[in-house]
Amino acid sequence: MKLAECISKDGKLLLVLLAIPILVQLGLCYFLGGVYIENIPFGIANLDNSSLSRTIVQSFENHPGLDVNYYAVSEIELQDAIKAKKIIGGIIIPNNFSQDLSQKKMPKVILLIDGTNLLLANNAQGYSSAILGTFNAQFQLNIFEGKNMLPQAAKQAMAAFAFKDRTLYDPQLSYMCYLTYVATLLIIQFFYLIIYLLPALIEEKKFLANDKISLKVLILRGKSLLVRTGTMWITICISSFTGLCLCGRIYSLPVRGNILAYFILMIIFLLALTVMGLVLISFLNKQNYTYFVEFYSIIYTLFILTSGAVWPEYMMPAGFSQVVKCIWPYIHVANAWKYLSLKGIGWDILWPYIRNGLLFSIAWLVIAIFLHAFKIYRKKKNPLAN
């Protein structure tokens, strides 16, 4: 089949596969591209109402990450506001807080956080801890100075040792970097496998059911399918990499890897999916394909959850990740694709992922050949068998 004929036959699908990876990546970066989470609804129950407690309240009000829009008169009222989803979190400053602090009775400030939203809860807790930590350090400094210690000596006593933290590759710990890479592969898997490959293989399977097909026609159909599939591979490789480059340019999504490595990883992923398509087609036909799509839709999110990109492999039950690596190729590429983009890892780190992806494809190709050979043998032995 000539390339022009392939484009005319799969033109609409080629356009979809060209546009979808780019649009998905741009859309995810647009929605998840905020550097910091700000204006988190927050409440305060200032039961002390002293000068010190009002200063603490003012610090919470001035923090850009918190939107203090609820003032409770009791601990119960603040708890009810959190349960009613009016606010994400709140702080309770107890009665006699300032007086107990001056008498060194170590009063406790209570921080309440709604943990149902992990992103908002972590940020609200981090912002609140930073504010309270600053006041705690300032109060300790005042205690040292109250004992006739010079301010400079007090600061040195407070800072017996200093530390600085640096987060590499993704300093903001953003959801944009956390999800964009792995979600792109998941979308590609769906459109390539479910929308294109399996329907095309079902069509070929139906055509090959005719025993009167000549060898010449069989070879021509095989070449046609190879050209169509190869065109899809090229389209997906170009569109996925173009999407990454656009996201890097517009939203500063890290794209640090070797260009050749990007294409090799994507080709290995598409090869493995193609092999799995050959395995699945031994069980699928036009009648039961709809049920398979419904089943795939049910387990769709499991591909990400079991890939090691969201939940690390060492935290999974013993042997679980090895089982996943044996039954589906997504786990072999998801982390490698993410690390390549985020860290710019070299070939020495990429090679195990590449090797495992190739071994997976070879192993399942052997299984696919065996399954189809068995079906051909059974059909010859019993012509009425499906």
mmCIF file of C-alpha atoms in Angstrom:
data_model
loop_
_atom_site.group_PDB
_atom_site.id
_atom_site.type_symbol
_atom_site.label_atom_id
_atom_site.label_comp_id
_atom_site.label_asym_id
_atom_site.label_seq_id
_atom_site.Cartn_x
_atom_site.Cartn_y
_atom_site.Cartn_z
ATOM 1 C CA MET A 1 0.000 0.000 0.000
ATOM 2 C CA LYS A 2 1.305 3.418 -0.906
ATOM 3 C CA LEU A 3 1.549 6.116 1.739
ATOM 4 C CA ALA A 4 -1.083 8.225 -0.030
ATOM 5 C CA GLU A 5 -3.533 5.307 0.027
ATOM 6 C CA CYS A 6 -2.804 4.754 3.709
ATOM 7 C CA ILE A 7 -3.470 8.391 4.508
ATOM 8 C CA SER A 8 -6.703 8.341 2.532
ATOM 9 C CA LYS A 9 -7.882 5.211 4.361
ATOM 10 C CA ASP A 10 -6.876 6.272 7.882
ATOM 11 C CA GLY A 11 -6.875 10.029 7.323
ATOM 12 C CA LYS A 12 -9.319 10.972 10.070
ATOM 13 C CA LEU A 13 -7.706 8.651 12.584
ATOM 14 C CA LEU A 14 -4.251 9.970 11.705
ATOM 15 C CA LEU A 15 -5.455 13.492 12.409
ATOM 16 C CA VAL A 16 -6.884 12.349 15.739
ATOM 17 C CA LEU A 17 -3.632 10.628 16.736
ATOM 18 C CA LEU A 18 -1.711 13.691 15.611
ATOM 19 C CA ALA A 19 -3.822 16.108 17.630
ATOM 20 C CA ILE A 20 -4.800 14.166 20.763
ATOM 21 C CA PRO A 21 -1.357 13.817 22.439
ATOM 22 C CA ILE A 22 -0.641 17.504 21.849
ATOM 23 C CA LEU A 23 -4.035 18.654 23.129
ATOM 24 C CA VAL A 24 -3.903 16.351 26.161
ATOM 25 C CA GLN A 25 -0.465 17.577 27.199
ATOM 26 C CA LEU A 26 -1.355 21.237 26.681
ATOM 27 C CA GLY A 27 -4.633 20.767 28.542
ATOM 28 C CA LEU A 28 -3.012 19.051 31.523
ATOM 29 C CA CYS A 29 -0.301 21.689 31.769
ATOM 30 C CA TYR A 30 -2.910 24.442 31.554
ATOM 31 C CA PHE A 31 -5.045 23.008 34.356
ATOM 32 C CA LEU A 32 -2.170 21.803 36.549
ATOM 33 C CA GLY A 33 0.390 24.471 35.718
ATOM 34 C CA GLY A 34 -0.060 26.656 38.805
ATOM 35 C CA VAL A 35 3.288 27.035 40.542
ATOM 36 C CA TYR A 36 1.772 27.332 44.006
ATOM 37 C CA ILE A 37 -1.633 26.566 45.502
ATOM 38 C CA GLU A 38 -3.031 29.821 46.901
ATOM 39 C CA ASN A 39 -6.185 31.190 48.546
ATOM 40 C CA ILE A 40 -7.034 27.990 50.413
ATOM 41 C CA PRO A 41 -10.216 28.605 52.481
ATOM 42 C CA PHE A 42 -9.146 28.763 56.117
ATOM 43 C CA GLY A 43 -10.785 29.457 59.467
ATOM 44 C CA ILE A 44 -9.628 30.751 62.847
ATOM 45 C CA ALA A 45 -11.011 30.299 66.344
ATOM 46 C CA ASN A 46 -9.191 32.891 68.463
ATOM 47 C CA LEU A 47 -10.398 31.998 71.962
ATOM 48 C CA ASP A 48 -7.639 34.024 73.633
ATOM 49 C CA ASN A 49 -8.084 37.360 71.829
ATOM 50 C CA SER A 50 -4.854 38.760 73.277
ATOM 51 C CA SER A 51 -2.393 41.023 71.515
ATOM 52 C CA LEU A 52 -0.157 38.052 70.713
ATOM 53 C CA SER A 53 -2.997 35.890 69.390
ATOM 54 C CA ARG A 54 -4.257 38.753 67.214
ATOM 55 C CA THR A 55 -0.748 39.089 65.774
ATOM 56 C CA ILE A 56 -0.772 35.381 64.900
ATOM 57 C CA VAL A 57 -4.200 35.760 63.295
ATOM 58 C CA GLN A 58 -2.939 38.696 61.253
ATOM 59 C CA SER A 59 -0.030 36.599 59.953
ATOM 60 C CA PHE A 60 -2.472 33.952 58.760
ATOM 61 C CA GLU A 61 -4.622 36.637 57.116
ATOM 62 C CA ASN A 62 -1.621 38.108 55.280
ATOM 63 C CA HIS A 63 -0.328 34.791 53.955
ATOM 64 C CA PRO A 64 -0.984 34.518 50.172
ATOM 65 C CA GLY A 65 -1.566 30.783 50.363
ATOM 66 C CA LEU A 66 -4.466 31.047 52.824
ATOM 67 C CA ASP A 67 -7.810 32.790 52.482
ATOM 68 C CA VAL A 68 -8.993 33.384 56.051
ATOM 69 C CA ASN A 69 -12.726 33.823 55.513
ATOM 70 C CA TYR A 70 -14.243 32.141 58.557
ATOM 71 C CA TYR A 71 -13.991 33.242 62.195
ATOM 72 C CA ALA A 72 -15.401 30.814 64.738
ATOM 73 C CA VAL A 73 -16.213 31.529 68.366
ATOM 74 C CA SER A 74 -15.661 27.956 69.536
ATOM 75 C CA GLU A 75 -13.768 24.807 68.662
ATOM 76 C CA ILE A 76 -16.997 22.974 67.810
ATOM 77 C CA GLU A 77 -18.059 25.690 65.372
ATOM 78 C CA LEU A 78 -14.716 25.476 63.567
ATOM 79 C CA GLN A 79 -14.963 21.691 63.342
ATOM 80 C CA ASP A 80 -18.489 21.948 61.933
ATOM 81 C CA ALA A 81 -17.299 24.431 59.299
ATOM 82 C CA ILE A 82 -14.605 21.988 58.166
ATOM 83 C CA LYS A 83 -17.088 19.100 58.066
ATOM 84 C CA ALA A 84 -19.478 21.247 56.013
ATOM 85 C CA LYS A 85 -16.668 21.926 53.482
ATOM 86 C CA LYS A 86 -16.841 25.677 54.093
ATOM 87 C CA ILE A 87 -13.103 25.710 54.797
ATOM 88 C CA ILE A 88 -10.191 23.334 54.244
ATOM 89 C CA GLY A 89 -8.597 23.868 57.635
ATOM 90 C CA GLY A 90 -8.425 26.061 60.680
ATOM 91 C CA ILE A 91 -6.437 26.985 63.765
ATOM 92 C CA ILE A 92 -7.631 27.092 67.370
ATOM 93 C CA ILE A 93 -5.830 29.454 69.748
ATOM 94 C CA PRO A 94 -6.910 28.361 73.265
ATOM 95 C CA ASN A 95 -7.968 30.548 76.187
ATOM 96 C CA ASN A 96 -5.153 32.165 78.182
ATOM 97 C CA PHE A 97 -2.706 31.327 75.391
ATOM 98 C CA SER A 98 -0.635 34.504 75.813
ATOM 99 C CA GLN A 99 -0.643 34.275 79.614
ATOM 100 C CA ASP A 100 0.395 30.610 79.644
ATOM 101 C CA LEU A 101 3.113 31.350 77.116
ATOM 102 C CA SER A 102 4.576 34.122 79.256
ATOM 103 C CA GLN A 103 4.570 31.728 82.220
ATOM 104 C CA LYS A 104 6.299 29.068 80.100
ATOM 105 C CA LYS A 105 3.467 26.559 80.496
ATOM 106 C CA MET A 106 3.860 25.454 76.869
ATOM 107 C CA PRO A 107 0.299 26.091 75.594
ATOM 108 C CA LYS A 108 -0.751 24.186 72.495
ATOM 109 C CA VAL A 109 -2.251 25.643 69.347
ATOM 110 C CA ILE A 110 -4.529 23.176 67.543
ATOM 111 C CA LEU A 111 -4.389 22.908 63.756
ATOM 112 C CA LEU A 112 -7.350 21.183 62.058
ATOM 113 C CA ILE A 113 -7.068 20.097 58.410
ATOM 114 C CA ASP A 114 -9.581 18.415 56.097
ATOM 115 C CA GLY A 115 -7.561 15.530 54.674
ATOM 116 C CA THR A 116 -10.020 14.505 51.949
ATOM 117 C CA ASN A 117 -8.155 16.620 49.380
ATOM 118 C CA LEU A 118 -4.490 15.651 49.524
ATOM 119 C CA LEU A 119 -3.202 18.624 47.549
ATOM 120 C CA LEU A 120 -5.045 21.303 49.530
ATOM 121 C CA ALA A 121 -4.478 19.582 52.876
ATOM 122 C CA ASN A 122 -0.715 19.293 52.423
ATOM 123 C CA ASN A 123 -0.370 22.905 51.336
ATOM 124 C CA ALA A 124 -2.609 24.248 54.122
ATOM 125 C CA GLN A 125 -0.637 22.285 56.691
ATOM 126 C CA GLY A 126 2.675 23.452 55.220
ATOM 127 C CA TYR A 127 1.664 27.120 55.211
ATOM 128 C CA SER A 128 0.317 26.933 58.771
ATOM 129 C CA SER A 129 3.392 25.124 60.080
ATOM 130 C CA ALA A 130 5.661 27.751 58.539
ATOM 131 C CA ILE A 131 3.739 30.607 60.213
ATOM 132 C CA LEU A 132 3.635 28.925 63.623
ATOM 133 C CA GLY A 133 7.274 27.866 63.339
ATOM 134 C CA THR A 134 8.292 31.484 62.790
ATOM 135 C CA PHE A 135 6.417 32.613 65.908
ATOM 136 C CA ASN A 136 7.888 29.764 67.927
ATOM 137 C CA ALA A 137 11.430 30.736 66.934
ATOM 138 C CA GLN A 138 10.746 34.404 67.695
ATOM 139 C CA PHE A 139 9.407 33.557 71.151
ATOM 140 C CA GLN A 140 12.448 31.421 71.979
ATOM 141 C CA LEU A 141 14.667 34.264 70.862
ATOM 142 C CA ASN A 142 12.817 36.633 73.212
ATOM 143 C CA ILE A 143 13.355 34.188 76.091
ATOM 144 C CA PHE A 144 17.107 34.145 75.505
ATOM 145 C CA GLU A 145 17.234 37.926 75.287
ATOM 146 C CA GLY A 146 15.174 38.156 78.499
ATOM 147 C CA LYS A 147 17.941 36.271 80.273
ATOM 148 C CA ASN A 148 20.380 39.105 79.521
ATOM 149 C CA MET A 149 21.797 37.320 76.491
ATOM 150 C CA LEU A 150 22.963 39.596 73.695
ATOM 151 C CA PRO A 151 20.754 39.444 70.566
ATOM 152 C CA GLN A 152 23.609 38.123 68.418
ATOM 153 C CA ALA A 153 24.464 35.434 70.978
ATOM 154 C CA ALA A 154 20.782 34.525 71.229
ATOM 155 C CA LYS A 155 20.570 34.054 67.465
ATOM 156 C CA GLN A 156 23.676 31.857 67.530
ATOM 157 C CA ALA A 157 22.184 29.765 70.333
ATOM 158 C CA MET A 158 18.964 29.397 68.334
ATOM 159 C CA ALA A 159 20.859 28.320 65.227
ATOM 160 C CA ALA A 160 23.233 25.712 66.619
ATOM 161 C CA PHE A 161 23.305 24.309 63.117
ATOM 162 C CA ALA A 162 21.768 25.528 59.879
ATOM 163 C CA PHE A 163 20.329 23.569 56.997
ATOM 164 C CA LYS A 164 18.862 24.341 53.614
ATOM 165 C CA ASP A 165 16.665 22.086 51.535
ATOM 166 C CA ARG A 166 16.754 21.901 47.769
ATOM 167 C CA THR A 167 14.277 19.945 45.697
ATOM 168 C CA LEU A 168 15.760 18.849 42.396
ATOM 169 C CA TYR A 169 14.104 18.612 38.973
ATOM 170 C CA ASP A 170 10.647 19.780 40.124
ATOM 171 C CA PRO A 171 11.089 22.299 42.984
ATOM 172 C CA GLN A 172 7.358 23.096 43.140
ATOM 173 C CA LEU A 173 6.403 19.394 43.427
ATOM 174 C CA SER A 174 3.673 20.209 40.926
ATOM 175 C CA TYR A 175 0.918 17.937 39.699
ATOM 176 C CA MET A 176 1.820 19.107 36.193
ATOM 177 C CA CYS A 177 5.077 17.135 36.254
ATOM 178 C CA TYR A 178 3.532 14.401 38.363
ATOM 179 C CA LEU A 179 0.784 13.490 35.882
ATOM 180 C CA THR A 180 1.475 14.929 32.418
ATOM 181 C CA TYR A 181 4.094 12.409 31.304
ATOM 182 C CA VAL A 182 2.284 9.265 32.468
ATOM 183 C CA ALA A 183 -1.159 10.496 31.369
ATOM 184 C CA THR A 184 0.159 11.139 27.853
ATOM 185 C CA LEU A 185 1.198 7.506 27.495
ATOM 186 C CA LEU A 186 -2.155 6.347 28.833
ATOM 187 C CA ILE A 187 -4.049 8.407 26.244
ATOM 188 C CA ILE A 188 -1.780 7.137 23.463
ATOM 189 C CA GLN A 189 -2.387 3.568 24.617
ATOM 190 C CA PHE A 190 -6.149 4.048 24.487
ATOM 191 C CA PHE A 191 -6.337 5.659 21.049
ATOM 192 C CA TYR A 192 -3.743 3.419 19.413
ATOM 193 C CA LEU A 193 -4.850 0.100 20.886
ATOM 194 C CA ILE A 194 -8.604 0.538 21.350
ATOM 195 C CA ILE A 195 -9.516 2.994 18.592
ATOM 196 C CA TYR A 196 -7.116 1.892 15.833
ATOM 197 C CA LEU A 197 -5.198 -1.363 16.256
ATOM 198 C CA LEU A 198 -7.782 -3.817 17.564
ATOM 199 C CA PRO A 199 -10.551 -2.720 15.131
ATOM 200 C CA ALA A 200 -8.040 -2.992 12.259
ATOM 201 C CA LEU A 201 -6.966 -6.470 13.371
ATOM 202 C CA ILE A 202 -10.587 -7.580 13.752
ATOM 203 C CA GLU A 203 -11.217 -6.431 10.185
ATOM 204 C CA GLU A 204 -8.206 -8.395 8.936
ATOM 205 C CA LYS A 205 -9.229 -11.420 10.984
ATOM 206 C CA LYS A 206 -12.655 -11.398 9.371
ATOM 207 C CA PHE A 207 -11.092 -11.125 5.912
ATOM 208 C CA LEU A 208 -8.653 -13.973 6.588
ATOM 209 C CA ALA A 209 -11.507 -16.243 7.650
ATOM 210 C CA ASN A 210 -12.036 -16.906 3.932
ATOM 211 C CA ASP A 211 -10.086 -20.071 3.067
ATOM 212 C CA LYS A 212 -9.935 -19.183 -0.636
ATOM 213 C CA ILE A 213 -7.521 -16.272 -0.198
ATOM 214 C CA SER A 214 -4.428 -16.570 -2.398
ATOM 215 C CA LEU A 215 -0.904 -16.133 -1.028
ATOM 216 C CA LYS A 216 -0.437 -12.995 -3.135
ATOM 217 C CA VAL A 217 -3.518 -11.349 -1.625
ATOM 218 C CA LEU A 218 -2.399 -12.409 1.839
ATOM 219 C CA ILE A 219 1.014 -10.766 1.338
ATOM 220 C CA LEU A 220 -0.568 -7.588 -0.010
ATOM 221 C CA ARG A 221 -2.924 -7.360 2.978
ATOM 222 C CA GLY A 222 0.004 -7.897 5.330
ATOM 223 C CA LYS A 223 2.059 -5.169 3.670
ATOM 224 C CA SER A 224 -0.923 -2.836 3.780
ATOM 225 C CA LEU A 225 -1.384 -3.397 7.512
ATOM 226 C CA LEU A 226 2.333 -2.887 8.173
ATOM 227 C CA VAL A 227 2.354 0.406 6.260
ATOM 228 C CA ARG A 228 -0.755 1.640 8.063
ATOM 229 C CA THR A 229 0.637 0.659 11.459
ATOM 230 C CA GLY A 230 4.034 2.191 10.695
ATOM 231 C CA THR A 231 2.343 5.436 9.678
ATOM 232 C CA MET A 232 0.493 5.440 12.990
ATOM 233 C CA TRP A 233 3.761 4.918 14.868
ATOM 234 C CA ILE A 234 5.425 7.842 13.114
ATOM 235 C CA THR A 235 2.399 10.068 13.718
ATOM 236 C CA ILE A 236 2.277 9.225 17.431
ATOM 237 C CA CYS A 237 6.031 9.727 17.901
ATOM 238 C CA ILE A 238 5.924 13.133 16.239
ATOM 239 C CA SER A 239 2.778 14.332 18.005
ATOM 240 C CA SER A 240 3.843 13.187 21.493
ATOM 241 C CA PHE A 241 7.258 14.820 21.225
ATOM 242 C CA THR A 242 5.774 17.975 19.696
ATOM 243 C CA GLY A 243 3.348 18.189 22.612
ATOM 244 C CA LEU A 244 6.203 17.935 25.123
ATOM 245 C CA CYS A 245 8.148 20.664 23.322
ATOM 246 C CA LEU A 246 5.122 22.980 23.232
ATOM 247 C CA CYS A 247 4.446 22.389 26.934
ATOM 248 C CA GLY A 248 8.085 23.068 27.704
ATOM 249 C CA ARG A 249 7.948 26.300 25.739
ATOM 250 C CA ILE A 250 4.591 27.565 27.038
ATOM 251 C CA TYR A 251 4.330 26.111 30.559
ATOM 252 C CA SER A 252 8.007 25.359 31.355
ATOM 253 C CA LEU A 253 7.368 21.621 31.552
ATOM 254 C CA PRO A 254 10.819 19.993 31.905
ATOM 255 C CA VAL A 255 11.938 18.350 28.646
ATOM 256 C CA ARG A 256 15.557 17.411 29.252
ATOM 257 C CA GLY A 257 16.052 14.074 27.516
ATOM 258 C CA ASN A 258 17.790 12.927 24.362
ATOM 259 C CA ILE A 259 15.542 13.167 21.293
ATOM 260 C CA LEU A 260 16.590 9.740 20.039
ATOM 261 C CA ALA A 261 15.759 8.224 23.434
ATOM 262 C CA TYR A 262 12.251 9.715 23.267
ATOM 263 C CA PHE A 263 11.550 8.049 19.936
ATOM 264 C CA ILE A 264 13.102 4.715 20.944
ATOM 265 C CA LEU A 265 10.998 4.531 24.118
ATOM 266 C CA MET A 266 7.839 5.389 22.216
ATOM 267 C CA ILE A 267 8.566 2.814 19.502
ATOM 268 C CA ILE A 268 9.187 0.126 22.128
ATOM 269 C CA PHE A 269 5.902 1.051 23.802
ATOM 270 C CA LEU A 270 3.988 0.917 20.513
ATOM 271 C CA LEU A 271 5.689 -2.362 19.578
ATOM 272 C CA ALA A 272 4.656 -3.927 22.884
ATOM 273 C CA LEU A 273 1.088 -2.663 22.465
ATOM 274 C CA THR A 274 0.996 -4.100 18.941
ATOM 275 C CA VAL A 275 2.124 -7.491 20.233
ATOM 276 C CA MET A 276 -0.537 -7.385 22.948
ATOM 277 C CA GLY A 277 -3.047 -6.522 20.234
ATOM 278 C CA LEU A 278 -2.050 -9.712 18.399
ATOM 279 C CA VAL A 279 -2.594 -11.675 21.605
ATOM 280 C CA LEU A 280 -5.972 -10.101 22.336
ATOM 281 C CA ILE A 281 -7.240 -10.537 18.790
ATOM 282 C CA SER A 282 -7.072 -14.317 19.224
ATOM 283 C CA PHE A 283 -9.978 -13.959 21.662
ATOM 284 C CA LEU A 284 -11.805 -10.948 20.227
ATOM 285 C CA ASN A 285 -14.231 -10.549 17.372
ATOM 286 C CA LYS A 286 -16.744 -7.983 16.232
ATOM 287 C CA GLN A 287 -19.426 -9.396 18.526
ATOM 288 C CA ASN A 288 -17.526 -9.291 21.836
ATOM 289 C CA TYR A 289 -15.306 -6.259 21.171
ATOM 290 C CA THR A 290 -17.798 -3.875 22.787
ATOM 291 C CA TYR A 291 -17.618 -5.863 26.019
ATOM 292 C CA PHE A 292 -13.825 -5.699 25.929
ATOM 293 C CA VAL A 293 -13.919 -1.912 25.544
ATOM 294 C CA GLU A 294 -16.247 -1.684 28.538
ATOM 295 C CA PHE A 295 -13.887 -3.883 30.560
ATOM 296 C CA TYR A 296 -10.923 -1.754 29.484
ATOM 297 C CA SER A 297 -12.763 1.385 30.602
ATOM 298 C CA ILE A 298 -13.281 -0.156 34.043
ATOM 299 C CA ILE A 299 -9.590 -0.975 34.586
ATOM 300 C CA TYR A 300 -8.321 2.153 32.796
ATOM 301 C CA THR A 301 -6.899 3.923 35.859
ATOM 302 C CA LEU A 302 -5.198 0.744 37.094
ATOM 303 C CA PHE A 303 -2.536 1.174 34.418
ATOM 304 C CA ILE A 304 -1.298 4.373 36.092
ATOM 305 C CA LEU A 305 -1.793 3.152 39.654
ATOM 306 C CA THR A 306 0.261 0.001 39.037
ATOM 307 C CA SER A 307 2.927 1.599 36.828
ATOM 308 C CA GLY A 308 5.218 2.713 39.650
ATOM 309 C CA ALA A 309 4.936 6.322 38.508
ATOM 310 C CA VAL A 310 2.244 7.237 41.050
ATOM 311 C CA TRP A 311 2.872 4.656 43.775
ATOM 312 C CA PRO A 312 6.519 3.431 43.930
ATOM 313 C CA GLU A 313 7.245 -0.207 43.210
ATOM 314 C CA TYR A 314 9.017 -0.839 46.524
ATOM 315 C CA MET A 315 5.812 0.139 48.371
ATOM 316 C CA MET A 316 3.772 -2.459 46.493
ATOM 317 C CA PRO A 317 3.225 -5.969 47.919
ATOM 318 C CA ALA A 318 6.155 -8.320 47.365
ATOM 319 C CA GLY A 319 6.204 -9.611 43.795
ATOM 320 C CA PHE A 320 3.253 -7.489 42.660
ATOM 321 C CA SER A 321 5.259 -5.233 40.338
ATOM 322 C CA GLN A 322 6.864 -8.297 38.716
ATOM 323 C CA VAL A 323 3.421 -9.692 37.948
ATOM 324 C CA VAL A 324 2.367 -6.368 36.400
ATOM 325 C CA LYS A 325 5.553 -6.302 34.297
ATOM 326 C CA CYS A 326 4.691 -9.719 32.929
ATOM 327 C CA ILE A 327 1.135 -8.926 31.826
ATOM 328 C CA TRP A 328 1.174 -5.375 30.431
ATOM 329 C CA PRO A 329 3.834 -3.083 28.857
ATOM 330 C CA TYR A 330 2.784 0.265 30.346
ATOM 331 C CA ILE A 331 4.936 -0.183 33.460
ATOM 332 C CA HIS A 332 8.060 -0.715 31.323
ATOM 333 C CA VAL A 333 7.821 2.738 29.733
ATOM 334 C CA ALA A 334 5.902 5.028 32.120
ATOM 335 C CA ASN A 335 8.729 5.691 34.580
ATOM 336 C CA ALA A 336 11.408 5.757 31.883
ATOM 337 C CA TRP A 337 9.443 8.344 29.874
ATOM 338 C CA LYS A 338 8.938 10.443 33.012
ATOM 339 C CA TYR A 339 12.567 10.222 34.154
ATOM 340 C CA LEU A 340 13.849 10.981 30.673
ATOM 341 C CA SER A 341 11.795 14.167 30.466
ATOM 342 C CA LEU A 342 12.198 15.266 34.071
ATOM 343 C CA LYS A 343 15.814 14.286 34.756
ATOM 344 C CA GLY A 344 17.352 13.795 31.327
ATOM 345 C CA ILE A 345 18.645 10.346 32.325
ATOM 346 C CA GLY A 346 21.315 8.697 30.182
ATOM 347 C CA TRP A 347 21.422 5.446 28.266
ATOM 348 C CA ASP A 348 22.923 3.563 31.208
ATOM 349 C CA ILE A 349 19.720 4.116 33.210
ATOM 350 C CA LEU A 350 17.419 3.778 30.209
ATOM 351 C CA TRP A 351 18.852 0.475 29.028
ATOM 352 C CA PRO A 352 17.111 -1.749 31.661
ATOM 353 C CA TYR A 353 13.745 -0.241 30.658
ATOM 354 C CA ILE A 354 14.510 -0.741 26.956
ATOM 355 C CA ARG A 355 15.708 -4.317 27.514
ATOM 356 C CA ASN A 356 12.668 -5.246 29.607
ATOM 357 C CA GLY A 357 10.329 -3.729 27.025
ATOM 358 C CA LEU A 358 11.953 -5.734 24.226
ATOM 359 C CA LEU A 359 11.932 -8.965 26.253
ATOM 360 C CA PHE A 360 8.258 -8.392 27.054
ATOM 361 C CA SER A 361 7.454 -7.956 23.349
ATOM 362 C CA ILE A 362 9.404 -11.069 22.336
ATOM 363 C CA ALA A 363 7.818 -13.235 25.026
ATOM 364 C CA TRP A 364 4.272 -12.189 24.198
ATOM 365 C CA LEU A 365 4.936 -12.434 20.451
ATOM 366 C CA VAL A 366 5.802 -16.099 20.971
ATOM 367 C CA ILE A 367 2.568 -16.516 22.933
ATOM 368 C CA ALA A 368 0.601 -14.765 20.168
ATOM 369 C CA ILE A 369 2.104 -17.052 17.499
ATOM 370 C CA PHE A 370 1.281 -20.105 19.591
ATOM 371 C CA LEU A 371 -2.323 -18.969 20.135
ATOM 372 C CA HIS A 372 -2.949 -18.276 16.455
ATOM 373 C CA ALA A 373 -1.222 -21.514 15.406
ATOM 374 C CA PHE A 374 -3.426 -23.419 17.827
ATOM 375 C CA LYS A 375 -6.570 -21.747 16.448
ATOM 376 C CA ILE A 376 -5.531 -22.578 12.866
ATOM 377 C CA TYR A 377 -4.851 -26.182 13.860
ATOM 378 C CA ARG A 378 -8.193 -26.456 15.640
ATOM 379 C CA LYS A 379 -10.004 -24.938 12.673
ATOM 380 C CA LYS A 380 -8.440 -27.421 10.261
ATOM 381 C CA LYS A 381 -9.277 -30.283 12.576
ATOM 382 C CA ASN A 382 -12.824 -29.051 13.106
ATOM 383 C CA PRO A 383 -14.018 -26.690 10.342
ATOM 384 C CA LEU A 384 -17.103 -25.768 12.364
ATOM 385 C CA ALA A 385 -15.021 -24.427 15.289
ATOM 386 C CA ASN A 386 -14.827 -20.654 15.662
#
